[in-house]
Amino acid sequence: MARRSDHSRDELREMAVNAGQEIIKNEGFSNFSARKVARNIGYTIGTIYNIFESHDDFILHINIITLREMCGFIAENTTETGEDAIKQMVSSYIKFAQNDYNRWSALFEHVMPNNTPLPDWYDEEVKKIFLLVGSHFMAITNDAEAAQMASRTIWASVHGICQLGMTGKLDIIGAQSIQELTDSLIENYLKGIKL
Amino acid sequence: MARRSDHSRDELREMAVNAGQEIIKNEGFSNFSARKVARNIGYTIGTIYNIFESHDDFILHINIITLREMCGFIAENTTETGEDAIKQMVSSYIKFAQNDYNRWSALFEHVMPNNTPLPDWYDEEVKKIFLLVGSHFMAITNDAEAAQMASRTIWASVHGICQLGMTGKLDIIGAQSIQELTDSLIENYLKGIKL
DNA sequence: ACCTGAACACCGTTCAAGT
DNA sequence: ACCTGAACACCGTTCAAGT
């Protein structure tokens, strides 16, 4: 039918991404679909594919917003330095996952098909978190390589505890228990590297 | 059409689960479908739903086989005791994930819709792994509660490192690097709890 | 009693046909 | 040049109709 041009390409992208965020937030990642977004913004499925390369590309454009917000939330709540900063970051991460479970879990429920690598623009955003954590480890060890290793180890570990905890695979209940395990992790790990 | 009775209910279940395992192993979880399984075993989609409660129930019956095999593999390769046992378990876990990536990742790519809890028969199998790890921690701490906390912390952490590592979100390459991070984790964490 | 397969209500993806 | 929406090839789920 008609070329509507009610909205510019950029406006359409923003509308689609916002509508997608809303669906994930309210109904969970498993209930997200590109067709549902199209219906919600009053366009057809063809328009979505006109704007995004593929279903995965669309999802990544939604998830990167969550990633940025999460990163911002963590940075905001990290007021101390060194060891305290690391504890604050972990607590904020858990809080974000708890408050916005559907959006947080969409970050990990979406898996690229087979072994397709993440596009650079998304990958960079992931790396930013490690840089942030790494900078605070630098204040503790003063050894760039050790700080990098420690920040990756701690961050991935916290994520694992959070994920298994949130999905009921740790036989623990609530964010408080998750916090206890990450506390145990950080406390003992930091003791270890300071020996 | 016809009531075929070529196979008993149990035989059908086994055929379906085996066919499902094969698809996941060779084509990855994203390419699995109940209809594909039906085609592969020469039955119709109706038969699959006759045998399993739902799509999720079907997947859990496939995944529990993987879970049992993984558990067996880890137990087989754990010949030492105490701290060495824990290191062996972690190495075996990484090895299993590496050798059988598609089946291992299906364990985590499958997420129950919204907040449906895992059925008891599946949940129990998950707990067995923690019991196994926990028993070896008991040899180190002699404190049941501390051992439980340590085993959950370590196991969930190892899983997180493995998952982010395998999906390219840690900016590291290969199983060797993953092993380095888990080594760092275990070494420092154990130092910490022994202080 | 058991199994089928058509029917239903969805998907992601493509692209000829319209303006 | 841009957008549509029909068409294609799939899904999971249900259940009346067959044997």
CSV table of C-alpha atoms (C1' of nucleotides) in Angstrom, one decimal:
chain,number,residue,atom,x,y,z
A,1,MET,CA,0.0,0.0,0.0
A,2,ALA,CA,1.2,3.4,0.9
A,3,ARG,CA,4.4,5.0,1.8
A,4,ARG,CA,3.2,6.8,5.0
A,5,SER,CA,6.2,8.8,6.1
A,6,ASP,CA,4.3,9.8,9.3
A,7,HIS,CA,7.6,9.2,11.0
A,8,SER,CA,11.2,9.4,10.1
A,9,ARG,CA,13.4,6.4,10.1
A,10,ASP,CA,14.9,7.4,13.4
A,11,GLU,CA,11.5,8.0,14.9
A,12,LEU,CA,10.4,4.6,13.8
A,13,ARG,CA,13.5,3.0,15.4
A,14,GLU,CA,12.9,4.7,18.6
A,15,MET,CA,9.2,3.8,18.7
A,16,ALA,CA,9.9,0.2,17.9
A,17,VAL,CA,12.7,0.0,20.6
A,18,ASN,CA,10.5,1.6,23.2
A,19,ALA,CA,7.6,-0.7,22.4
A,20,GLY,CA,9.9,-3.7,22.6
A,21,GLN,CA,11.2,-2.6,26.0
A,22,GLU,CA,7.7,-2.2,27.3
A,23,ILE,CA,6.7,-5.7,26.2
A,24,ILE,CA,9.8,-7.3,27.7
A,25,LYS,CA,9.4,-5.3,30.9
A,26,ASN,CA,5.7,-6.2,31.3
A,27,GLU,CA,5.4,-9.6,29.7
A,28,GLY,CA,8.9,-11.1,29.8
A,29,PHE,CA,11.3,-12.0,27.0
A,30,SER,CA,9.4,-15.1,26.0
A,31,ASN,CA,6.4,-13.0,25.1
A,32,PHE,CA,8.3,-10.6,22.9
A,33,SER,CA,7.8,-10.7,19.2
A,34,ALA,CA,8.5,-8.3,16.4
A,35,ARG,CA,5.0,-8.7,15.1
A,36,LYS,CA,3.6,-7.6,18.5
A,37,VAL,CA,5.8,-4.5,18.4
A,38,ALA,CA,4.6,-3.7,14.9
A,39,ARG,CA,0.9,-3.9,16.0
A,40,ASN,CA,1.6,-1.8,19.1
A,41,ILE,CA,3.1,1.1,17.1
A,42,GLY,CA,0.5,0.9,14.3
A,43,TYR,CA,2.9,-0.3,11.6
A,44,THR,CA,3.3,-3.6,9.7
A,45,ILE,CA,5.8,-6.4,10.2
A,46,GLY,CA,7.5,-5.3,6.9
A,47,THR,CA,8.4,-1.9,8.5
A,48,ILE,CA,10.2,-3.6,11.3
A,49,TYR,CA,12.4,-5.5,8.9
A,50,ASN,CA,12.9,-2.4,6.9
A,51,ILE,CA,14.4,-0.8,10.0
A,52,PHE,CA,16.3,-3.7,11.6
A,53,GLU,CA,18.5,-6.3,9.9
A,54,SER,CA,16.9,-9.2,11.6
A,55,HIS,CA,15.1,-10.4,14.7
A,56,ASP,CA,18.4,-10.6,16.5
A,57,ASP,CA,19.5,-7.2,15.4
A,58,PHE,CA,16.2,-5.8,16.8
A,59,ILE,CA,16.6,-7.5,20.1
A,60,LEU,CA,20.2,-6.3,20.5
A,61,HIS,CA,19.0,-2.7,19.9
A,62,ILE,CA,16.5,-3.2,22.7
A,63,ASN,CA,19.0,-4.9,25.0
A,64,ILE,CA,21.7,-2.3,24.6
A,65,ILE,CA,19.3,0.3,26.2
A,66,THR,CA,18.9,-2.0,29.2
A,67,LEU,CA,22.7,-2.5,29.3
A,68,ARG,CA,23.3,1.2,29.3
A,69,GLU,CA,20.7,1.9,31.9
A,70,MET,CA,22.2,-0.9,34.1
A,71,CYS,CA,25.7,0.5,33.6
A,72,GLY,CA,24.4,3.9,34.6
A,73,PHE,CA,22.6,2.6,37.6
A,74,ILE,CA,25.7,0.8,38.8
A,75,ALA,CA,28.0,3.8,38.2
A,76,GLU,CA,25.5,6.1,40.1
A,77,ASN,CA,25.5,3.9,43.1
A,78,THR,CA,29.2,3.5,43.3
A,79,THR,CA,30.3,6.4,45.5
A,80,GLU,CA,33.2,4.8,47.4
A,81,THR,CA,36.6,3.6,46.1
A,82,GLY,CA,38.6,0.3,46.2
A,83,GLU,CA,37.0,-2.6,48.0
A,84,ASP,CA,34.0,-0.7,49.0
A,85,ALA,CA,33.3,0.4,45.5
A,86,ILE,CA,33.4,-3.2,44.3
A,87,LYS,CA,30.9,-4.2,47.0
A,88,GLN,CA,28.6,-1.3,45.9
A,89,MET,CA,28.8,-2.3,42.3
A,90,VAL,CA,27.8,-5.9,43.1
A,91,SER,CA,24.9,-4.7,45.3
A,92,SER,CA,23.7,-2.4,42.6
A,93,TYR,CA,23.9,-5.2,40.0
A,94,ILE,CA,21.8,-7.5,42.2
A,95,LYS,CA,19.3,-4.7,42.9
A,96,PHE,CA,19.0,-3.9,39.2
A,97,ALA,CA,18.4,-7.6,38.4
A,98,GLN,CA,15.8,-7.8,41.2
A,99,ASN,CA,13.9,-4.6,40.3
A,100,ASP,CA,13.9,-5.1,36.6
A,101,TYR,CA,14.0,-8.9,36.4
A,102,ASN,CA,12.4,-9.2,32.9
A,103,ARG,CA,14.7,-6.7,31.3
A,104,TRP,CA,17.8,-8.0,33.1
A,105,SER,CA,17.1,-11.6,32.2
A,106,ALA,CA,16.4,-10.7,28.5
A,107,LEU,CA,20.0,-9.7,28.4
A,108,PHE,CA,20.9,-13.4,28.9
A,109,GLU,CA,17.9,-15.2,27.6
A,110,HIS,CA,18.7,-13.9,24.1
A,111,VAL,CA,21.4,-16.0,22.6
A,112,MET,CA,22.9,-15.4,19.2
A,113,PRO,CA,22.1,-18.3,16.9
A,114,ASN,CA,24.9,-21.0,16.7
A,115,ASN,CA,28.1,-19.0,17.1
A,116,THR,CA,27.3,-15.7,15.5
A,117,PRO,CA,29.5,-13.1,17.3
A,118,LEU,CA,28.0,-10.0,18.9
A,119,PRO,CA,28.3,-6.9,16.7
A,120,ASP,CA,31.0,-4.5,17.7
A,121,TRP,CA,28.7,-1.7,18.9
A,122,TYR,CA,27.1,-4.1,21.4
A,123,ASP,CA,30.3,-5.8,22.4
A,124,GLU,CA,31.8,-2.4,23.3
A,125,GLU,CA,29.0,-1.8,25.8
A,126,VAL,CA,29.6,-5.1,27.5
A,127,LYS,CA,33.3,-4.3,27.8
A,128,LYS,CA,32.5,-1.0,29.5
A,129,ILE,CA,31.3,-2.8,32.6
A,130,PHE,CA,34.5,-4.7,32.9
A,131,LEU,CA,36.5,-1.5,32.5
A,132,LEU,CA,34.5,0.0,35.3
A,133,VAL,CA,35.0,-2.9,37.6
A,134,GLY,CA,38.7,-3.2,36.5
A,135,SER,CA,39.4,0.4,37.4
A,136,HIS,CA,38.4,-0.2,41.0
A,137,PHE,CA,40.5,-3.3,41.2
A,138,MET,CA,43.5,-1.3,40.1
A,139,ALA,CA,43.1,0.7,43.3
A,140,ILE,CA,43.6,-2.5,45.2
A,141,THR,CA,46.3,-4.4,43.4
A,142,ASN,CA,48.3,-1.8,41.4
A,143,ASP,CA,49.0,-4.5,38.8
A,144,ALA,CA,47.1,-4.0,35.6
A,145,GLU,CA,47.1,-7.7,34.6
A,146,ALA,CA,46.0,-8.9,38.0
A,147,ALA,CA,43.3,-6.3,38.2
A,148,GLN,CA,41.9,-7.4,34.8
A,149,MET,CA,41.9,-11.0,35.8
A,150,ALA,CA,40.3,-10.3,39.2
A,151,SER,CA,37.6,-8.0,37.7
A,152,ARG,CA,36.6,-10.6,35.1
A,153,THR,CA,36.6,-13.4,37.6
A,154,ILE,CA,34.5,-11.5,40.2
A,155,TRP,CA,32.1,-10.0,37.7
A,156,ALA,CA,31.4,-13.3,35.9
A,157,SER,CA,31.1,-15.1,39.2
A,158,VAL,CA,28.6,-12.5,40.6
A,159,HIS,CA,26.6,-12.9,37.4
A,160,GLY,CA,26.6,-16.7,37.8
A,161,ILE,CA,25.4,-16.5,41.4
A,162,CYS,CA,22.7,-14.0,40.4
A,163,GLN,CA,21.5,-16.0,37.5
A,164,LEU,CA,21.3,-19.4,39.2
A,165,GLY,CA,19.9,-17.6,42.3
A,166,MET,CA,17.2,-15.7,40.4
A,167,THR,CA,16.1,-18.8,38.4
A,168,GLY,CA,15.7,-20.9,41.5
A,169,LYS,CA,18.6,-23.2,40.8
A,170,LEU,CA,20.5,-22.5,44.1
A,171,ASP,CA,17.9,-23.6,46.5
A,172,ILE,CA,18.0,-20.2,48.1
A,173,ILE,CA,15.3,-17.6,48.4
A,174,GLY,CA,15.3,-13.9,47.6
A,175,ALA,CA,17.8,-11.2,46.8
A,176,GLN,CA,19.1,-11.3,50.4
A,177,SER,CA,20.5,-14.8,50.0
A,178,ILE,CA,22.1,-13.9,46.7
A,179,GLN,CA,23.7,-11.0,48.4
A,180,GLU,CA,25.1,-13.3,51.1
A,181,LEU,CA,26.7,-15.6,48.5
A,182,THR,CA,28.3,-12.7,46.6
A,183,ASP,CA,29.5,-11.2,50.0
A,184,SER,CA,31.1,-14.5,50.7
A,185,LEU,CA,32.7,-14.5,47.3
A,186,ILE,CA,34.1,-11.1,47.4
A,187,GLU,CA,35.2,-11.2,51.0
A,188,ASN,CA,37.1,-14.4,50.6
A,189,TYR,CA,38.5,-13.7,47.1
A,190,LEU,CA,39.8,-10.4,48.2
A,191,LYS,CA,41.4,-11.9,51.3
A,192,GLY,CA,43.1,-14.4,48.9
A,193,ILE,CA,44.6,-11.9,46.5
A,194,LYS,CA,45.9,-9.7,49.3
A,195,LEU,CA,47.9,-12.5,50.9
B,1,MET,CA,-6.1,-42.0,11.5
B,2,ALA,CA,-4.9,-45.1,13.0
B,3,ARG,CA,-3.9,-46.3,16.4
B,4,ARG,CA,-0.5,-47.7,15.5
B,5,SER,CA,0.9,-49.2,18.6
B,6,ASP,CA,4.1,-49.9,16.8
B,7,HIS,CA,5.8,-48.8,20.0
B,8,SER,CA,4.8,-48.7,23.7
B,9,ARG,CA,4.4,-45.4,25.4
B,10,ASP,CA,7.8,-45.8,27.1
B,11,GLU,CA,9.4,-46.7,23.8
B,12,LEU,CA,7.9,-43.6,22.2
B,13,ARG,CA,9.2,-41.4,25.0
B,14,GLU,CA,12.7,-42.8,24.6
B,15,MET,CA,12.6,-42.4,20.9
B,16,ALA,CA,11.5,-38.8,21.2
B,17,VAL,CA,14.0,-37.9,23.9
B,18,ASN,CA,16.8,-39.5,21.9
B,19,ALA,CA,15.8,-37.7,18.7
B,20,GLY,CA,15.6,-34.4,20.6
B,21,GLN,CA,19.1,-34.9,22.1
B,22,GLU,CA,20.4,-35.5,18.6
B,23,ILE,CA,18.9,-32.4,17.2
B,24,ILE,CA,20.2,-30.2,20.1
B,25,LYS,CA,23.7,-31.8,19.9
B,26,ASN,CA,24.0,-31.3,16.1
B,27,GLU,CA,22.0,-28.2,15.4
B,28,GLY,CA,21.9,-26.3,18.7
B,29,PHE,CA,19.0,-25.5,21.0
B,30,SER,CA,17.6,-22.8,18.8
B,31,ASN,CA,17.0,-25.3,16.0
B,32,PHE,CA,15.1,-27.8,18.2
B,33,SER,CA,11.4,-28.2,17.7
B,34,ALA,CA,8.9,-30.8,18.8
B,35,ARG,CA,7.6,-31.0,15.2
B,36,LYS,CA,11.1,-31.8,13.9
B,37,VAL,CA,11.4,-34.6,16.5
B,38,ALA,CA,8.0,-36.0,15.4
B,39,ARG,CA,9.1,-36.0,11.8
B,40,ASN,CA,12.4,-37.7,12.7
B,41,ILE,CA,10.8,-40.6,14.5
B,42,GLY,CA,8.0,-41.0,12.0
B,43,TYR,CA,5.1,-39.9,14.2
B,44,THR,CA,2.9,-36.8,14.2
B,45,ILE,CA,3.0,-33.8,16.4
B,46,GLY,CA,-0.1,-35.0,18.1
B,47,THR,CA,1.8,-38.0,19.4
B,48,ILE,CA,4.4,-35.8,21.1
B,49,TYR,CA,1.7,-34.0,23.0
B,50,ASN,CA,0.2,-37.2,23.9
B,51,ILE,CA,3.4,-38.3,25.6
B,52,PHE,CA,4.6,-35.0,27.1
B,53,GLU,CA,2.6,-32.4,28.9
B,54,SER,CA,4.0,-29.4,27.0
B,55,HIS,CA,6.9,-28.1,25.0
B,56,ASP,CA,8.7,-27.3,28.3
B,57,ASP,CA,8.0,-30.7,29.8
B,58,PHE,CA,9.5,-32.3,26.7
B,59,ILE,CA,12.7,-30.1,26.9
B,60,LEU,CA,13.1,-30.9,30.6
B,61,HIS,CA,13.0,-34.6,29.8
B,62,ILE,CA,15.7,-34.1,27.2
B,63,ASN,CA,17.8,-31.8,29.5
B,64,ILE,CA,17.7,-34.1,32.5
B,65,ILE,CA,19.5,-36.7,30.4
B,66,THR,CA,22.3,-34.2,29.8
B,67,LEU,CA,22.3,-33.2,33.4
B,68,ARG,CA,22.7,-36.8,34.5
B,69,GLU,CA,25.5,-37.4,32.0
B,70,MET,CA,27.3,-34.3,33.1
B,71,CYS,CA,26.9,-35.3,36.7
B,72,GLY,CA,28.3,-38.7,35.9
B,73,PHE,CA,31.2,-37.3,33.9
B,74,ILE,CA,32.2,-35.0,36.7
B,75,ALA,CA,31.9,-37.8,39.3
B,76,GLU,CA,34.0,-40.1,37.1
B,77,ASN,CA,36.8,-37.5,36.9
B,78,THR,CA,36.9,-36.7,40.5
B,79,THR,CA,39.4,-39.1,42.0
B,80,GLU,CA,41.1,-37.0,44.6
B,81,THR,CA,39.6,-35.5,47.8
B,82,GLY,CA,39.3,-32.1,49.4
B,83,GLU,CA,40.7,-29.1,47.5
B,84,ASP,CA,42.0,-31.3,44.7
B,85,ALA,CA,38.6,-32.8,44.2
B,86,ILE,CA,37.1,-29.4,43.8
B,87,LYS,CA,39.6,-28.5,41.2
B,88,GLN,CA,38.9,-31.7,39.3
B,89,MET,CA,35.2,-31.1,39.4
B,90,VAL,CA,35.6,-27.6,38.0
B,91,SER,CA,37.9,-28.8,35.2
B,92,SER,CA,35.5,-31.6,34.3
B,93,TYR,CA,32.6,-29.1,34.2
B,94,ILE,CA,34.5,-26.9,31.8
B,95,LYS,CA,35.5,-29.8,29.7
B,96,PHE,CA,32.0,-31.1,29.5
B,97,ALA,CA,30.7,-27.6,28.4
B,98,GLN,CA,33.5,-27.4,25.8
B,99,ASN,CA,33.1,-30.9,24.4
B,100,ASP,CA,29.3,-30.8,24.3
B,101,TYR,CA,28.6,-27.1,24.0
B,102,ASN,CA,25.2,-27.4,22.4
B,103,ARG,CA,23.8,-29.8,25.0
B,104,TRP,CA,25.4,-27.9,27.9
B,105,SER,CA,24.1,-24.6,26.7
B,106,ALA,CA,20.6,-26.0,26.2
B,107,LEU,CA,20.5,-26.5,29.9
B,108,PHE,CA,20.6,-22.8,30.4
B,109,GLU,CA,19.1,-21.5,27.1
B,110,HIS,CA,15.9,-23.1,28.1
B,111,VAL,CA,14.1,-20.9,30.6
B,112,MET,CA,10.7,-21.7,32.1
B,113,PRO,CA,8.1,-19.2,31.1
B,114,ASN,CA,7.5,-16.3,33.5
B,115,ASN,CA,8.2,-17.7,36.9
B,116,THR,CA,7.0,-21.3,36.5
B,117,PRO,CA,9.1,-23.4,39.0
B,118,LEU,CA,11.0,-26.4,37.9
B,119,PRO,CA,9.2,-29.7,38.5
B,120,ASP,CA,10.5,-31.6,41.5
B,121,TRP,CA,12.0,-34.5,39.5
B,122,TYR,CA,14.2,-32.0,37.7
B,123,ASP,CA,15.0,-29.9,40.6
B,124,GLU,CA,16.3,-32.9,42.5
B,125,GLU,CA,18.8,-33.6,39.8
B,126,VAL,CA,20.1,-30.0,40.0
B,127,LYS,CA,20.5,-30.3,43.7
B,128,LYS,CA,22.6,-33.5,43.4
B,129,ILE,CA,25.4,-31.5,41.9
B,130,PHE,CA,25.5,-29.2,44.8
B,131,LEU,CA,25.5,-32.1,47.2
B,132,LEU,CA,28.5,-33.6,45.4
B,133,VAL,CA,30.4,-30.3,45.5
B,134,GLY,CA,29.3,-29.8,49.1
B,135,SER,CA,30.6,-33.1,50.3
B,136,HIS,CA,34.1,-32.2,49.2
B,137,PHE,CA,33.9,-28.8,50.9
B,138,MET,CA,33.0,-30.6,54.1
B,139,ALA,CA,36.5,-32.2,54.0
B,140,ILE,CA,38.0,-28.7,54.0
B,141,THR,CA,35.9,-26.8,56.5
B,142,ASN,CA,34.2,-29.4,58.8
B,143,ASP,CA,31.3,-27.0,59.2
B,144,ALA,CA,28.2,-28.0,57.4
B,145,GLU,CA,26.7,-24.6,56.9
B,146,ALA,CA,30.0,-23.0,55.7
B,147,ALA,CA,30.5,-25.9,53.3
B,148,GLN,CA,27.0,-25.5,51.9
B,149,MET,CA,27.6,-21.8,51.4
B,150,ALA,CA,31.0,-22.3,49.9
B,151,SER,CA,29.9,-25.0,47.5
B,152,ARG,CA,27.0,-22.9,46.2
B,153,THR,CA,29.2,-19.8,45.9
B,154,ILE,CA,31.9,-21.6,44.0
B,155,TRP,CA,29.7,-23.7,41.8
B,156,ALA,CA,27.5,-20.8,40.7
B,157,SER,CA,30.6,-18.6,40.1
B,158,VAL,CA,32.2,-21.3,38.0
B,159,HIS,CA,29.0,-21.5,36.0
B,160,GLY,CA,29.0,-17.7,35.5
B,161,ILE,CA,32.6,-17.7,34.3
B,162,CYS,CA,32.0,-20.6,32.0
B,163,GLN,CA,28.8,-19.1,30.5
B,164,LEU,CA,30.2,-15.6,29.9
B,165,GLY,CA,33.4,-17.1,28.7
B,166,MET,CA,31.8,-19.5,26.3
B,167,THR,CA,29.5,-16.9,24.8
B,168,GLY,CA,32.3,-14.5,24.1
B,169,LYS,CA,31.3,-11.9,26.8
B,170,LEU,CA,34.6,-12.0,28.7
B,171,ASP,CA,36.9,-10.9,25.9
B,172,ILE,CA,38.9,-14.1,26.5
B,173,ILE,CA,39.5,-17.0,24.1
B,174,GLY,CA,39.2,-20.7,24.6
B,175,ALA,CA,38.7,-23.1,27.4
B,176,GLN,CA,42.2,-22.5,28.7
B,177,SER,CA,41.4,-18.9,29.6
B,178,ILE,CA,38.2,-20.0,31.3
B,179,GLN,CA,40.3,-22.5,33.3
B,180,GLU,CA,42.6,-19.7,34.3
B,181,LEU,CA,39.8,-17.6,35.7
B,182,THR,CA,38.3,-20.5,37.6
B,183,ASP,CA,41.7,-21.3,38.9
B,184,SER,CA,42.1,-17.8,40.1
B,185,LEU,CA,38.7,-18.0,41.7
B,186,ILE,CA,39.2,-21.2,43.6
B,187,GLU,CA,42.7,-20.5,44.7
B,188,ASN,CA,41.9,-17.1,46.2
B,189,TYR,CA,38.5,-18.1,47.6
B,190,LEU,CA,40.0,-21.1,49.3
B,191,LYS,CA,42.9,-19.1,50.7
B,192,GLY,CA,40.2,-16.7,52.0
B,193,ILE,CA,38.1,-19.3,53.9
B,194,LYS,CA,41.2,-20.9,55.4
B,195,LEU,CA,42.4,-17.7,57.1
C,1,DA,C1',-8.3,-46.6,24.6
C,2,DC,C1',-5.3,-44.6,21.7
C,3,DC,C1',-3.5,-41.9,17.8
C,4,DT,C1',-4.0,-38.9,14.1
C,5,DG,C1',-3.9,-34.8,11.5
C,6,DA,C1',-6.5,-30.9,10.5
C,7,DA,C1',-7.4,-26.5,12.6
C,8,DC,C1',-6.1,-22.5,15.2
C,9,DA,C1',-3.4,-18.8,16.4
C,10,DC,C1',0.6,-17.5,16.2
C,11,DC,C1',5.9,-16.8,14.5
C,12,DG,C1',10.3,-14.7,11.4
C,13,DT,C1',11.5,-13.5,6.7
C,14,DT,C1',11.1,-12.0,1.9
C,15,DC,C1',9.7,-9.3,-1.9
C,16,DA,C1',6.5,-8.0,-5.7
C,17,DA,C1',3.4,-4.6,-6.1
C,18,DG,C1',1.8,-0.4,-5.0
C,19,DT,C1',2.3,5.0,-4.2
D,1,DA,C1',12.6,5.8,-2.8
D,2,DC,C1',9.9,3.9,0.5
D,3,DC,C1',6.4,1.0,2.7
D,4,DT,C1',3.0,-2.5,2.6
D,5,DG,C1',1.0,-6.8,3.3
D,6,DA,C1',0.5,-11.1,1.1
D,7,DA,C1',3.0,-15.3,0.7
D,8,DC,C1',6.1,-18.7,2.5
D,9,DA,C1',7.7,-21.9,5.7
D,10,DC,C1',7.6,-22.7,9.8
D,11,DC,C1',6.0,-22.9,15.2
D,12,DG,C1',3.2,-24.9,19.8
D,13,DT,C1',-1.3,-26.5,21.2
D,14,DT,C1',-5.9,-28.5,21.0
D,15,DC,C1',-9.4,-31.9,20.0
D,16,DA,C1',-13.0,-34.0,16.9
D,17,DA,C1',-12.9,-37.8,14.3
D,18,DG,C1',-11.3,-42.0,13.2
D,19,DT,C1',-9.9,-47.2,14.3
